[in-house]
Coordinates of C-alpha atoms and ligand atoms in Angstrom, one line a residue:
M1 CA 15.2 -50.1 -37.0
S2 CA 16.8 -47.2 -38.9
V3 CA 14.8 -44.1 -39.9
M4 CA 14.9 -45.3 -43.6
E5 CA 13.4 -48.7 -42.7
K6 CA 10.3 -47.0 -41.1
Y7 CA 9.2 -45.9 -44.6
E8 CA 8.4 -47.5 -47.9
A9 CA 9.1 -45.6 -51.1
V10 CA 6.5 -45.7 -53.9
I11 CA 7.8 -44.9 -57.3
G12 CA 6.1 -44.6 -60.7
I13 CA 8.0 -44.1 -63.9
E14 CA 7.0 -42.1 -66.9
C15 CA 9.1 -42.3 -70.1
H16 CA 9.1 -40.9 -73.6
V17 CA 10.7 -42.9 -76.4
E18 CA 11.3 -41.5 -79.8
L19 CA 10.5 -44.2 -82.4
K20 CA 13.1 -45.1 -85.0
T21 CA 11.4 -44.4 -88.4
E22 CA 12.6 -42.9 -91.7
S23 CA 10.1 -40.0 -91.5
K24 CA 8.1 -38.1 -88.9
M25 CA 4.7 -39.2 -87.4
F26 CA 2.4 -37.2 -89.7
C27 CA 4.6 -35.9 -92.5
G28 CA 7.4 -36.9 -94.8
C29 CA 10.2 -35.0 -93.1
R30 CA 13.3 -37.0 -92.1
N31 CA 13.5 -38.3 -88.5
V32 CA 17.2 -37.9 -87.7
F33 CA 19.1 -36.6 -84.7
G34 CA 21.6 -33.8 -85.0
A35 CA 20.7 -32.0 -88.2
E36 CA 21.1 -28.3 -88.6
P37 CA 18.2 -26.6 -86.8
N38 CA 15.0 -26.2 -88.8
T39 CA 16.1 -28.1 -91.8
N40 CA 13.8 -31.1 -91.4
V41 CA 10.5 -29.2 -91.5
C42 CA 7.5 -28.8 -93.8
P43 CA 4.0 -27.2 -93.8
V44 CA 2.6 -30.1 -91.8
C45 CA 5.0 -30.2 -88.9
L46 CA 5.2 -26.3 -88.9
A47 CA 1.3 -26.3 -88.8
L48 CA 0.9 -24.0 -91.8
P49 CA -2.7 -23.3 -92.8
G50 CA -4.3 -26.1 -94.8
A51 CA -1.7 -28.7 -94.1
L52 CA -3.1 -32.1 -93.1
P53 CA -1.5 -35.0 -91.2
V54 CA -1.1 -38.5 -92.5
P55 CA -0.2 -41.2 -89.9
N56 CA 3.1 -43.1 -90.3
A57 CA 2.4 -46.8 -90.7
A58 CA 5.9 -47.8 -89.5
A59 CA 5.4 -45.9 -86.2
I60 CA 2.1 -47.6 -85.6
E61 CA 3.7 -51.1 -86.2
H62 CA 6.5 -50.2 -83.8
M63 CA 3.8 -49.4 -81.2
I64 CA 2.0 -52.6 -81.7
R65 CA 5.1 -54.7 -81.5
A66 CA 6.3 -52.9 -78.3
G67 CA 2.8 -53.4 -76.8
L68 CA 2.8 -57.1 -77.7
A69 CA 6.3 -57.5 -76.2
V70 CA 5.1 -56.2 -72.8
G71 CA 1.9 -58.3 -72.9
A72 CA -0.4 -55.4 -73.7
T73 CA -3.6 -56.0 -75.7
I74 CA -4.2 -54.3 -79.0
P75 CA -7.7 -53.0 -79.3
T76 CA -9.4 -53.2 -82.7
F77 CA -10.1 -49.5 -82.6
S78 CA -8.0 -46.6 -81.5
K79 CA -7.9 -42.9 -82.2
F80 CA -5.8 -39.8 -82.1
D81 CA -6.8 -36.8 -79.9
R82 CA -5.7 -33.2 -79.7
K83 CA -4.0 -32.3 -76.4
N84 CA -4.4 -28.5 -76.2
Y85 CA -1.8 -26.3 -74.6
F86 CA 0.3 -23.3 -75.7
Y87 CA 4.0 -23.5 -75.8
P88 CA 6.3 -22.0 -78.4
D89 CA 8.0 -25.3 -79.2
M90 CA 4.6 -26.7 -80.5
P91 CA 3.6 -24.9 -83.7
K92 CA 0.1 -26.2 -83.8
D93 CA -0.7 -25.1 -80.2
Y94 CA -1.9 -28.6 -79.6
Q95 CA -0.1 -31.9 -79.7
I96 CA -1.6 -34.9 -81.5
S97 CA -1.7 -37.6 -78.8
Q98 CA -4.0 -40.4 -77.7
F99 CA -6.4 -40.0 -74.7
D100 CA -9.0 -42.6 -74.0
M101 CA -8.4 -45.1 -76.9
P102 CA -4.7 -45.7 -77.2
I103 CA -3.2 -48.3 -79.6
T104 CA -2.2 -50.6 -76.7
Q105 CA -3.8 -51.3 -73.4
G106 CA -2.2 -52.6 -70.2
G107 CA 1.0 -54.6 -70.2
V108 CA 3.7 -55.4 -67.6
I109 CA 7.4 -54.8 -67.6
R110 CA 9.4 -57.6 -66.0
Y111 CA 13.0 -56.9 -65.0
W112 CA 15.9 -58.4 -63.2
L113 CA 18.0 -57.1 -60.3
E114 CA 21.8 -57.5 -59.8
D115 CA 21.2 -60.4 -57.4
G116 CA 19.1 -62.2 -60.0
R117 CA 15.7 -61.6 -58.5
I118 CA 12.9 -60.9 -61.0
G119 CA 10.5 -58.0 -60.4
E120 CA 7.6 -56.7 -62.4
C121 CA 5.6 -53.5 -62.7
R122 CA 2.3 -53.0 -64.5
L123 CA 1.9 -50.3 -67.1
T124 CA -0.9 -47.7 -66.7
R125 CA -0.7 -46.9 -70.4
I126 CA 1.4 -46.7 -73.5
H127 CA 0.3 -44.4 -76.2
L128 CA 1.6 -42.8 -79.4
E129 CA 2.0 -39.1 -79.9
E130 CA 4.2 -36.6 -81.7
D131 CA 7.3 -35.0 -80.1
T132 CA 7.5 -31.2 -79.7
G133 CA 10.3 -28.9 -81.0
K134 CA 13.3 -28.1 -78.8
S135 CA 13.7 -24.8 -77.1
T136 CA 17.1 -23.4 -76.1
H137 CA 16.8 -20.7 -73.5
A138 CA 19.0 -17.7 -72.7
G139 CA 21.4 -18.6 -69.9
S140 CA 21.4 -22.2 -70.8
T141 CA 24.7 -24.0 -71.5
D142 CA 24.5 -23.1 -75.2
G143 CA 27.3 -20.6 -75.6
R144 CA 25.8 -18.9 -78.7
I145 CA 23.2 -17.1 -76.6
A146 CA 24.8 -16.8 -73.2
G147 CA 23.9 -13.6 -71.6
S148 CA 21.0 -12.8 -73.9
T149 CA 17.3 -12.7 -73.1
F150 CA 15.7 -14.7 -75.9
S151 CA 15.0 -18.3 -76.7
L152 CA 15.7 -20.3 -79.9
V153 CA 13.5 -23.0 -81.1
D154 CA 14.3 -25.9 -83.4
Y155 CA 11.4 -27.7 -85.1
N156 CA 13.4 -30.6 -86.4
R157 CA 12.1 -32.7 -83.5
A158 CA 8.5 -31.4 -83.8
G159 CA 6.4 -34.3 -85.2
V160 CA 8.8 -37.1 -84.5
P161 CA 6.9 -40.2 -83.4
L162 CA 6.9 -40.5 -79.7
M163 CA 5.9 -43.3 -77.4
E164 CA 4.7 -42.4 -73.9
C165 CA 4.8 -45.1 -71.3
V166 CA 3.5 -44.6 -67.8
S167 CA 3.9 -47.2 -65.1
E168 CA 1.8 -47.9 -62.1
P169 CA 3.3 -46.8 -58.8
E170 CA 4.6 -50.3 -58.0
I171 CA 8.4 -49.7 -57.7
H172 CA 9.9 -49.4 -54.3
S173 CA 13.6 -48.5 -54.7
A174 CA 16.0 -46.7 -56.9
Q175 CA 17.6 -50.0 -57.9
E176 CA 14.2 -51.4 -59.0
A177 CA 13.5 -48.2 -61.0
V178 CA 16.8 -48.5 -62.9
A179 CA 16.2 -52.2 -63.5
F180 CA 12.7 -51.4 -64.8
L181 CA 14.2 -48.8 -67.2
E182 CA 17.1 -51.1 -68.3
S183 CA 14.6 -53.9 -69.1
F184 CA 12.3 -51.6 -71.1
R185 CA 15.3 -50.2 -72.9
R186 CA 16.7 -53.6 -73.7
T187 CA 13.3 -54.7 -75.0
L188 CA 12.9 -51.7 -77.3
L189 CA 16.4 -52.3 -78.6
A190 CA 15.7 -56.0 -79.3
L191 CA 12.6 -54.9 -81.2
G192 CA 14.5 -52.3 -83.1
V193 CA 11.8 -49.7 -82.6
S194 CA 14.1 -47.0 -81.1
D195 CA 17.7 -46.1 -80.5
V196 CA 16.7 -45.4 -76.8
K197 CA 19.7 -43.1 -76.2
M198 CA 19.3 -41.0 -73.1
E199 CA 22.2 -38.7 -74.2
E200 CA 20.4 -37.9 -77.5
G201 CA 17.0 -37.6 -75.9
S202 CA 15.4 -40.6 -77.7
L203 CA 14.8 -42.0 -74.2
R204 CA 13.7 -39.5 -71.5
C205 CA 12.3 -40.4 -68.2
D206 CA 10.7 -38.8 -65.1
A207 CA 10.0 -40.4 -61.7
N208 CA 7.1 -39.8 -59.4
V209 CA 8.3 -40.5 -55.9
S210 CA 6.5 -40.6 -52.6
I211 CA 7.0 -42.2 -49.2
R212 CA 4.6 -43.8 -46.7
P213 CA 5.0 -45.5 -43.3
L214 CA 5.9 -49.2 -43.8
G215 CA 2.7 -51.2 -44.0
A216 CA 0.5 -48.3 -45.0
T217 CA -1.7 -48.7 -48.1
E218 CA -2.6 -45.1 -48.8
L219 CA -0.2 -43.2 -51.1
G220 CA 1.8 -40.3 -49.8
T221 CA 2.1 -36.9 -51.6
K222 CA 4.4 -37.3 -54.6
A223 CA 7.1 -35.2 -56.2
E224 CA 7.9 -35.5 -59.8
I225 CA 11.6 -35.6 -60.6
K226 CA 12.7 -34.4 -64.1
N227 CA 16.0 -33.8 -66.0
M228 CA 17.6 -37.1 -65.3
N229 CA 20.0 -37.7 -68.2
S230 CA 21.4 -41.2 -67.4
F231 CA 20.4 -44.3 -65.5
R232 CA 23.0 -43.3 -62.9
S233 CA 21.2 -39.9 -62.6
V234 CA 17.9 -41.8 -62.1
Q235 CA 19.4 -43.8 -59.3
R236 CA 21.0 -40.9 -57.5
A237 CA 17.9 -38.6 -58.0
I238 CA 15.5 -41.2 -56.6
E239 CA 17.7 -42.0 -53.7
S240 CA 18.2 -38.4 -52.9
E241 CA 14.4 -37.7 -53.2
I242 CA 13.5 -40.5 -50.8
A243 CA 16.0 -39.2 -48.3
R244 CA 14.7 -35.6 -48.7
Q245 CA 11.1 -36.7 -48.1
I246 CA 11.9 -38.8 -45.1
E247 CA 13.8 -35.9 -43.5
I248 CA 10.8 -33.6 -44.0
V249 CA 8.4 -36.1 -42.5
E250 CA 10.7 -37.0 -39.6
S251 CA 11.1 -33.3 -38.7
G252 CA 7.4 -32.8 -38.6
G253 CA 6.9 -31.3 -42.0
R254 CA 4.7 -32.1 -44.9
V255 CA 5.8 -33.1 -48.5
V256 CA 4.2 -30.8 -51.1
Q257 CA 3.2 -31.9 -54.5
E258 CA 5.7 -30.3 -57.0
T259 CA 7.9 -30.9 -59.9
R260 CA 11.6 -30.9 -59.1
G261 CA 14.6 -30.8 -61.5
W262 CA 17.6 -33.0 -60.8
D263 CA 20.9 -31.1 -60.8
E264 CA 23.5 -33.8 -61.6
A265 CA 26.5 -31.7 -60.9
R266 CA 25.4 -30.7 -57.5
G267 CA 23.6 -34.0 -56.7
V268 CA 20.4 -32.3 -55.5
S269 CA 17.0 -31.7 -56.9
V270 CA 15.5 -28.2 -57.1
S271 CA 11.9 -27.2 -57.0
M272 CA 10.7 -26.1 -60.5
R273 CA 7.0 -25.5 -59.9
S274 CA 4.3 -26.6 -57.6
K275 CA 1.6 -28.8 -59.1
E276 CA -1.5 -28.4 -57.1
Q277 CA -4.0 -29.6 -59.7
A278 CA -4.1 -31.5 -63.0
H279 CA -3.9 -29.5 -66.2
D280 CA -7.0 -29.1 -68.3
Y281 CA -5.8 -30.1 -71.8
R282 CA -9.3 -30.1 -73.3
Y283 CA -8.7 -33.3 -75.2
F284 CA -10.9 -34.0 -78.2
P285 CA -10.6 -36.4 -81.1
D286 CA -8.5 -35.0 -83.9
P287 CA -11.0 -34.3 -86.8
D288 CA -8.1 -34.5 -89.3
L289 CA -7.4 -38.1 -88.6
V290 CA -9.8 -41.1 -88.9
P291 CA -9.7 -43.7 -86.1
L292 CA -7.3 -46.6 -86.6
E293 CA -8.7 -50.0 -87.2
I294 CA -6.3 -52.8 -86.6
G295 CA -7.4 -56.4 -87.4
A296 CA -6.3 -59.6 -85.6
E297 CA -4.6 -60.8 -88.7
R298 CA -2.3 -57.7 -88.8
V299 CA -1.6 -58.1 -85.0
N300 CA -0.7 -61.8 -85.4
A301 CA 1.6 -61.1 -88.3
L302 CA 3.4 -58.5 -86.2
R303 CA 3.5 -60.9 -83.2
A304 CA 5.4 -63.3 -85.4
T305 CA 8.2 -60.7 -85.9
I306 CA 9.0 -60.4 -82.2
P307 CA 12.5 -61.7 -81.3
P308 CA 13.4 -63.5 -78.1
L309 CA 13.0 -60.9 -75.4
P310 CA 15.7 -59.9 -73.0
I311 CA 13.8 -61.0 -69.9
E312 CA 13.0 -64.4 -71.5
R313 CA 16.6 -64.9 -72.3
F314 CA 17.5 -64.0 -68.8
E315 CA 15.2 -66.6 -67.4
R316 CA 16.4 -69.2 -69.8
Y317 CA 20.1 -68.4 -69.3
T318 CA 20.0 -68.3 -65.4
G319 CA 17.3 -70.9 -64.9
T320 CA 17.6 -73.6 -67.6
Y321 CA 21.3 -73.1 -68.4
G322 CA 22.6 -72.2 -65.0
L323 CA 24.5 -69.1 -66.0
N324 CA 25.2 -66.4 -63.4
V325 CA 23.6 -62.9 -63.6
K326 CA 26.7 -61.3 -65.0
Q327 CA 27.2 -63.9 -67.7
A328 CA 23.5 -63.7 -68.7
T329 CA 23.5 -59.9 -68.8
Q330 CA 26.7 -59.8 -70.8
L331 CA 25.2 -62.0 -73.5
I332 CA 21.8 -60.2 -73.5
D333 CA 23.5 -56.8 -73.9
N334 CA 25.3 -58.0 -77.0
G335 CA 22.4 -59.1 -79.2
S336 CA 24.4 -60.8 -82.0
L337 CA 26.5 -62.6 -79.4
A338 CA 23.4 -63.9 -77.6
E339 CA 22.1 -65.2 -81.0
F340 CA 25.4 -66.9 -81.7
F341 CA 25.4 -68.4 -78.2
D342 CA 21.8 -69.7 -78.6
A343 CA 22.8 -71.4 -81.9
C344 CA 25.9 -72.9 -80.1
V345 CA 23.6 -74.3 -77.4
R346 CA 21.2 -75.7 -80.0
V347 CA 24.0 -77.5 -81.8
S348 CA 26.0 -78.7 -78.8
K349 CA 23.2 -79.2 -76.2
N350 CA 25.9 -78.2 -73.7
P351 CA 25.1 -74.6 -72.3
Q352 CA 28.0 -74.7 -69.9
S353 CA 30.7 -75.5 -72.5
A354 CA 29.1 -73.0 -74.9
T355 CA 29.2 -70.3 -72.3
N356 CA 32.9 -71.0 -71.6
F357 CA 33.9 -70.8 -75.3
V358 CA 31.6 -67.9 -76.2
L359 CA 32.3 -65.7 -73.2
G360 CA 35.9 -66.9 -72.8
D361 CA 38.2 -67.4 -75.8
L362 CA 35.8 -66.1 -78.5
S363 CA 34.9 -62.9 -76.6
R364 CA 38.6 -62.4 -75.9
L365 CA 39.5 -62.7 -79.6
A366 CA 36.6 -60.4 -80.5
N367 CA 37.9 -57.8 -78.1
E368 CA 41.5 -58.1 -79.4
S369 CA 40.5 -57.9 -83.0
G370 CA 37.5 -55.5 -82.8
I371 CA 35.5 -58.1 -84.9
A372 CA 32.2 -59.4 -83.5
V373 CA 32.1 -63.1 -82.9
S374 CA 29.2 -63.4 -85.3
D375 CA 31.3 -61.8 -88.1
S376 CA 34.4 -64.0 -87.5
G377 CA 35.2 -67.2 -89.3
V378 CA 33.7 -69.2 -86.5
S379 CA 30.3 -70.8 -87.0
P380 CA 28.0 -72.2 -84.2
E381 CA 28.3 -75.6 -86.0
H382 CA 32.1 -75.5 -85.5
V383 CA 31.8 -74.6 -81.9
G384 CA 29.4 -77.5 -81.5
E385 CA 32.1 -79.8 -83.1
L386 CA 34.7 -78.5 -80.8
I387 CA 32.5 -79.1 -77.7
A388 CA 31.9 -82.6 -78.9
L389 CA 35.6 -83.2 -79.3
V390 CA 36.3 -82.1 -75.7
E391 CA 33.3 -84.0 -74.4
S392 CA 34.5 -87.3 -76.0
K393 CA 38.0 -86.6 -74.6
T394 CA 39.3 -86.7 -78.2
I395 CA 41.2 -83.5 -77.6
N396 CA 42.4 -81.9 -74.3
S397 CA 41.8 -78.3 -73.3
K398 CA 45.1 -77.1 -74.5
I399 CA 44.5 -78.3 -78.1
A400 CA 40.9 -76.9 -77.8
K401 CA 42.3 -73.5 -77.1
D402 CA 44.6 -73.7 -80.1
L403 CA 41.8 -74.8 -82.3
V404 CA 39.6 -71.8 -81.3
E405 CA 42.4 -69.5 -82.5
R406 CA 42.6 -71.4 -85.8
M407 CA 38.8 -71.4 -86.2
W408 CA 38.9 -67.6 -85.7
K409 CA 41.3 -67.3 -88.5
G410 CA 39.0 -69.2 -90.8
D411 CA 40.6 -72.6 -90.8
G412 CA 37.1 -74.2 -90.7
S413 CA 35.9 -77.4 -89.1
P414 CA 37.9 -78.3 -85.9
K415 CA 37.0 -82.0 -86.5
A416 CA 38.6 -81.9 -89.9
I417 CA 41.7 -80.2 -88.5
V418 CA 42.1 -82.8 -85.8
E419 CA 41.7 -85.6 -88.3
R420 CA 44.0 -84.0 -90.8
E421 CA 46.8 -83.2 -88.4
G422 CA 46.5 -86.1 -86.0
L423 CA 45.7 -83.9 -83.0
A424 CA 43.6 -86.4 -81.2
Q425 CA 44.5 -86.8 -77.6
T426 CA 46.8 -89.6 -76.6
S427 CA 45.1 -91.7 -73.9
D428 CA 47.1 -94.8 -74.5
P429 CA 49.0 -95.5 -71.2
S430 CA 51.9 -97.2 -72.9
A431 CA 52.5 -94.3 -75.3
I432 CA 52.3 -91.8 -72.4
E433 CA 54.5 -93.9 -70.2
G434 CA 57.2 -93.7 -73.0
F435 CA 57.0 -89.8 -72.8
V436 CA 57.1 -90.0 -68.9
L437 CA 60.2 -92.2 -68.8
A438 CA 62.0 -90.1 -71.4
V439 CA 61.4 -86.9 -69.5
I440 CA 62.5 -88.4 -66.2
E441 CA 65.7 -89.6 -67.8
A442 CA 66.4 -86.2 -69.4
N443 CA 65.8 -84.3 -66.1
P444 CA 67.8 -85.9 -63.3
G445 CA 68.1 -82.6 -61.4
P446 CA 64.4 -81.8 -61.0
V447 CA 63.7 -85.5 -60.4
A448 CA 66.1 -85.5 -57.5
E449 CA 64.5 -82.3 -56.1
Y450 CA 61.1 -84.0 -56.3
K451 CA 62.4 -87.0 -54.4
A452 CA 63.9 -84.7 -51.8
G453 CA 60.3 -83.4 -51.1
K454 CA 60.1 -80.4 -53.4
T455 CA 57.0 -81.8 -55.0
N456 CA 56.1 -78.5 -56.8
V457 CA 58.6 -79.4 -59.6
A458 CA 56.0 -81.9 -60.8
G459 CA 54.4 -79.0 -62.7
F460 CA 57.6 -78.5 -64.6
L461 CA 57.9 -82.2 -65.4
V462 CA 54.3 -82.4 -66.6
G463 CA 54.9 -79.4 -68.9
Q464 CA 57.9 -81.2 -70.4
I465 CA 55.9 -84.4 -70.9
M466 CA 53.0 -82.5 -72.6
K467 CA 55.6 -80.8 -74.8
A468 CA 57.2 -84.1 -75.7
S469 CA 53.7 -85.4 -76.7
K470 CA 53.1 -82.2 -78.8
G471 CA 50.3 -81.3 -76.4
K472 CA 48.3 -84.3 -77.2
A473 CA 48.7 -86.4 -74.1
D474 CA 45.8 -86.7 -71.7
P475 CA 47.0 -84.3 -68.9
A476 CA 45.2 -86.3 -66.1
L477 CA 46.9 -89.5 -67.2
V478 CA 50.3 -87.8 -67.5
Q479 CA 50.0 -86.6 -63.8
S480 CA 49.0 -90.0 -62.4
L481 CA 51.7 -91.9 -64.4
L482 CA 54.4 -89.4 -63.4
K483 CA 53.4 -89.7 -59.8
A484 CA 53.5 -93.5 -59.9
K485 CA 57.0 -93.5 -61.6
L486 CA 58.5 -91.1 -59.1
E487 CA 57.2 -92.7 -55.9
Ligands
LIG1 ZN1 7.3 -32.1 -91.7

């Protein structure tokens, strides 16, 4: 047993997701990324005296839909609380958040791994709060203030609706942590509640990592890893942290509770601060905001707007339809293609053929043209017709391939094209025999070679026969008839 195998890693994920809304959480300022600093601000998000917050209904609906999608319950009553702490990027000196009565309770994130296994991790909580402003400190990578000793603060982000999601410590490897995050990200994208872009900070995540001897039930001392700016960083940072803790314990040391920042360039984490005790945020209900009351009718109406979820698609694609993990993931990560595929399966009742056309010729044409399959001239009904023509052996695969190209260009129904142009496959042995005999007569050289034992020239002769039939001959029949005539 290697040193690594003597331990089990225990990981919990905490992530913050900026919700996609027109305006901020408690005021009418625009919620957009990348504007000139301090241009999307007003008395409410700058906390000027007398300004009062008004909750954003769209953000609350996003929260409820996200909660329902992960199987959380939506309590009838919830409320906003003030989380008190001082930091210059927070103009009010408190953050409006939710403490003991969040909008959603519970929930589970289910995810899939590269080998197709499905895992799950329960959620401790998801709540709604407002984002803080953004500080840029001297000595940071921002060239404008290099070498100086002050900080700049941009309040455009202050007050942007923010979802905080905390998982239970039920993840045991870096791969599972990334799969968990990917699944959550895909779910939020499918719901349309966030852009979830790590590079723009609309998805930010931290990981709590500890180790314990394999088989132990008590949790070890954890370190919190911050500053991971891609899923690749998450993977590397967690792997490196597990190895660091094992090394400490193996050499007789003790892991200390601390916050560590991940340095992507150097591939190491660095201690930021020790965290011996919990902060005292002196939470209390925000007196400026009345509690939220959300009725069952409203919840049911929102439940009806939830689209097929990525994990449900994954189970259907790999389980019921027999797709492999790569094919299923490829479809799921292209929402409009997955919808197109689902429609093709509904029409054709043939998932395997639908997969071949959608991920094969149609995706190739989409890549070549830069036009999405769903925006092309091809409809799921036409794909269904094409599959039926192949299934009934009315056309062979060569004609099918040509038809896909023509459907892409907007030629319409493949069934109509086949009827109009007489493209139906020739399965009549006497007609095919005529083509075979003609080709044998026209190619005495290759025929002699074949008879002398060079049987690979058969491919050439089959090609000639297919050509003579204008591609319509049944290729299997051509091969068997040719073989019979030559031997
Ligand atoms: Zn504002």
